[in-house]
Amino acid sequence: LKSIYSKNEQARFRIYTRQKDWNPTIYTKASTETKTLIIDSGSYSVYRIIDELDVIPYGTGSLLHTQMSYDVSGNYFDLDMGIFEPGYAYAIRLAYYNGSIGSWVEQPETFKFRVE
């Protein structure tokens, strides 16, 4: 995640996830590469910070237009910065589908960027 993106840019956002309450030992930190957890049903939304306008709402219903892709390196999604109005700050929210409760769970963290 960069702090500023150009309006003409096509950005790829890679998402690193790990197990909740993961606490590695000193041996794990020193000797192995941390593996990312792949979320097969993750989604994102983008809103403008100043007025909380949903620019890209979650696509978690029958249309999964904001579903994240994944590969061996983890989850990711591509975003065309040309759809955002320059001069404003935006934030990305992430959610995943939890099958045990049958609902989407939004993560508390947001990831902020500007478009110039």
Tab-separated table of C-alpha atoms in Angstrom:
chain	number	residue	atom	x	y	z
A	1	LEU	CA	0.000	0.000	0.000
A	2	LYS	CA	1.352	3.351	-1.033
A	3	SER	CA	0.173	6.567	0.570
A	4	ILE	CA	-0.460	8.308	-2.788
A	5	TYR	CA	-1.580	6.871	-6.136
A	6	SER	CA	-1.791	8.506	-9.535
A	7	LYS	CA	-5.187	8.798	-11.221
A	8	ASN	CA	-3.734	6.924	-14.216
A	9	GLU	CA	-2.507	3.967	-12.178
A	10	GLN	CA	-3.735	0.380	-12.054
A	11	ALA	CA	-2.823	-0.841	-8.555
A	12	ARG	CA	-2.626	-4.383	-7.206
A	13	PHE	CA	-3.297	-4.709	-3.486
A	14	ARG	CA	-1.872	-7.817	-1.816
A	15	ILE	CA	-3.446	-8.882	1.461
A	16	TYR	CA	-1.378	-10.715	4.066
A	17	THR	CA	-3.412	-12.791	6.538
A	18	ARG	CA	-2.476	-15.159	9.318
A	19	GLN	CA	-4.241	-17.182	11.987
A	20	LYS	CA	-5.800	-15.176	14.815
A	21	ASP	CA	-3.641	-15.019	17.980
A	22	TRP	CA	-0.637	-16.471	16.116
A	23	ASN	CA	2.384	-16.150	18.378
A	24	PRO	CA	5.618	-17.464	16.848
A	25	THR	CA	8.570	-18.637	18.886
A	26	ILE	CA	12.009	-17.104	18.381
A	27	TYR	CA	12.969	-20.233	16.432
A	28	THR	CA	10.030	-19.768	14.039
A	29	LYS	CA	10.934	-16.123	13.473
A	30	ALA	CA	14.590	-16.889	12.769
A	31	SER	CA	14.364	-20.060	10.715
A	32	THR	CA	11.202	-20.077	8.616
A	33	GLU	CA	9.322	-17.825	6.280
A	34	THR	CA	5.898	-16.917	7.591
A	35	LYS	CA	3.118	-18.491	5.535
A	36	THR	CA	0.108	-16.448	4.584
A	37	LEU	CA	-3.401	-17.774	5.155
A	38	ILE	CA	-5.517	-17.738	1.996
A	39	ILE	CA	-9.096	-16.536	2.431
A	40	ASP	CA	-11.217	-18.113	-0.303
A	41	SER	CA	-14.195	-15.813	0.267
A	42	GLY	CA	-12.825	-12.347	0.982
A	43	SER	CA	-14.281	-9.052	-0.211
A	44	TYR	CA	-13.294	-5.383	-0.129
A	45	SER	CA	-15.018	-2.012	-0.179
A	46	VAL	CA	-13.652	1.503	-0.701
A	47	TYR	CA	-15.060	4.696	0.779
A	48	ARG	CA	-14.102	8.376	0.633
A	49	ILE	CA	-12.886	9.421	4.086
A	50	ILE	CA	-14.109	13.038	4.214
A	51	ASP	CA	-17.828	12.181	3.870
A	52	GLU	CA	-17.789	8.351	4.189
A	53	LEU	CA	-19.291	7.962	0.721
A	54	ASP	CA	-19.181	4.325	-0.430
A	55	VAL	CA	-17.319	4.556	-3.730
A	56	ILE	CA	-17.146	0.764	-4.139
A	57	PRO	CA	-19.595	-1.008	-1.809
A	58	TYR	CA	-19.092	-4.617	-0.750
A	59	GLY	CA	-20.183	-7.128	-3.347
A	60	THR	CA	-21.196	-9.830	-0.905
A	61	GLY	CA	-24.679	-10.702	-2.170
A	62	SER	CA	-25.507	-12.462	-5.409
A	63	LEU	CA	-23.026	-10.221	-7.284
A	64	LEU	CA	-19.494	-10.807	-6.036
A	65	HIS	CA	-17.917	-7.866	-7.878
A	66	THR	CA	-15.510	-7.115	-5.011
A	67	GLN	CA	-14.422	-10.664	-4.282
A	68	MET	CA	-10.656	-10.961	-3.852
A	69	SER	CA	-8.615	-13.303	-6.001
A	70	TYR	CA	-5.860	-15.504	-4.619
A	71	ASP	CA	-2.744	-17.321	-5.713
A	72	VAL	CA	0.146	-19.065	-3.948
A	73	SER	CA	1.291	-15.735	-2.471
A	74	GLY	CA	-2.071	-14.922	-0.869
A	75	ASN	CA	-5.113	-12.771	-1.593
A	76	TYR	CA	-5.107	-9.722	-3.858
A	77	PHE	CA	-7.315	-7.420	-5.902
A	78	ASP	CA	-6.710	-4.896	-8.680
A	79	LEU	CA	-8.070	-1.372	-8.541
A	80	ASP	CA	-8.221	1.175	-11.353
A	81	MET	CA	-7.408	4.531	-9.732
A	82	GLY	CA	-9.130	6.355	-12.604
A	83	ILE	CA	-12.519	5.788	-10.944
A	84	PHE	CA	-11.550	7.918	-7.923
A	85	GLU	CA	-11.769	11.690	-7.777
A	86	PRO	CA	-8.271	13.190	-7.372
A	87	GLY	CA	-7.467	15.245	-4.287
A	88	TYR	CA	-9.328	13.028	-1.828
A	89	ALA	CA	-8.305	10.362	0.666
A	90	TYR	CA	-9.945	6.940	0.505
A	91	ALA	CA	-9.967	3.888	2.757
A	92	ILE	CA	-10.247	0.182	2.040
A	93	ARG	CA	-12.307	-2.096	4.277
A	94	LEU	CA	-11.985	-5.888	4.184
A	95	ALA	CA	-14.454	-8.636	5.097
A	96	TYR	CA	-14.510	-12.416	4.891
A	97	TYR	CA	-17.308	-14.961	4.906
A	98	ASN	CA	-17.445	-17.044	8.080
A	99	GLY	CA	-19.319	-20.234	7.268
A	100	SER	CA	-19.711	-21.257	10.912
A	101	ILE	CA	-21.933	-18.228	11.611
A	102	GLY	CA	-23.253	-17.896	8.049
A	103	SER	CA	-22.346	-14.230	7.749
A	104	TRP	CA	-19.717	-11.780	6.527
A	105	VAL	CA	-17.288	-10.464	9.164
A	106	GLU	CA	-15.768	-7.026	8.600
A	107	GLN	CA	-12.239	-6.452	9.856
A	108	PRO	CA	-11.698	-3.468	12.191
A	109	GLU	CA	-8.653	-2.135	10.317
A	110	THR	CA	-8.884	0.268	7.378
A	111	PHE	CA	-6.134	1.015	4.886
A	112	LYS	CA	-5.901	4.630	3.703
A	113	PHE	CA	-4.541	6.184	0.511
A	114	ARG	CA	-4.864	9.374	-1.573
A	115	VAL	CA	-5.402	9.797	-5.291
A	116	GLU	CA	-3.605	12.733	-6.961
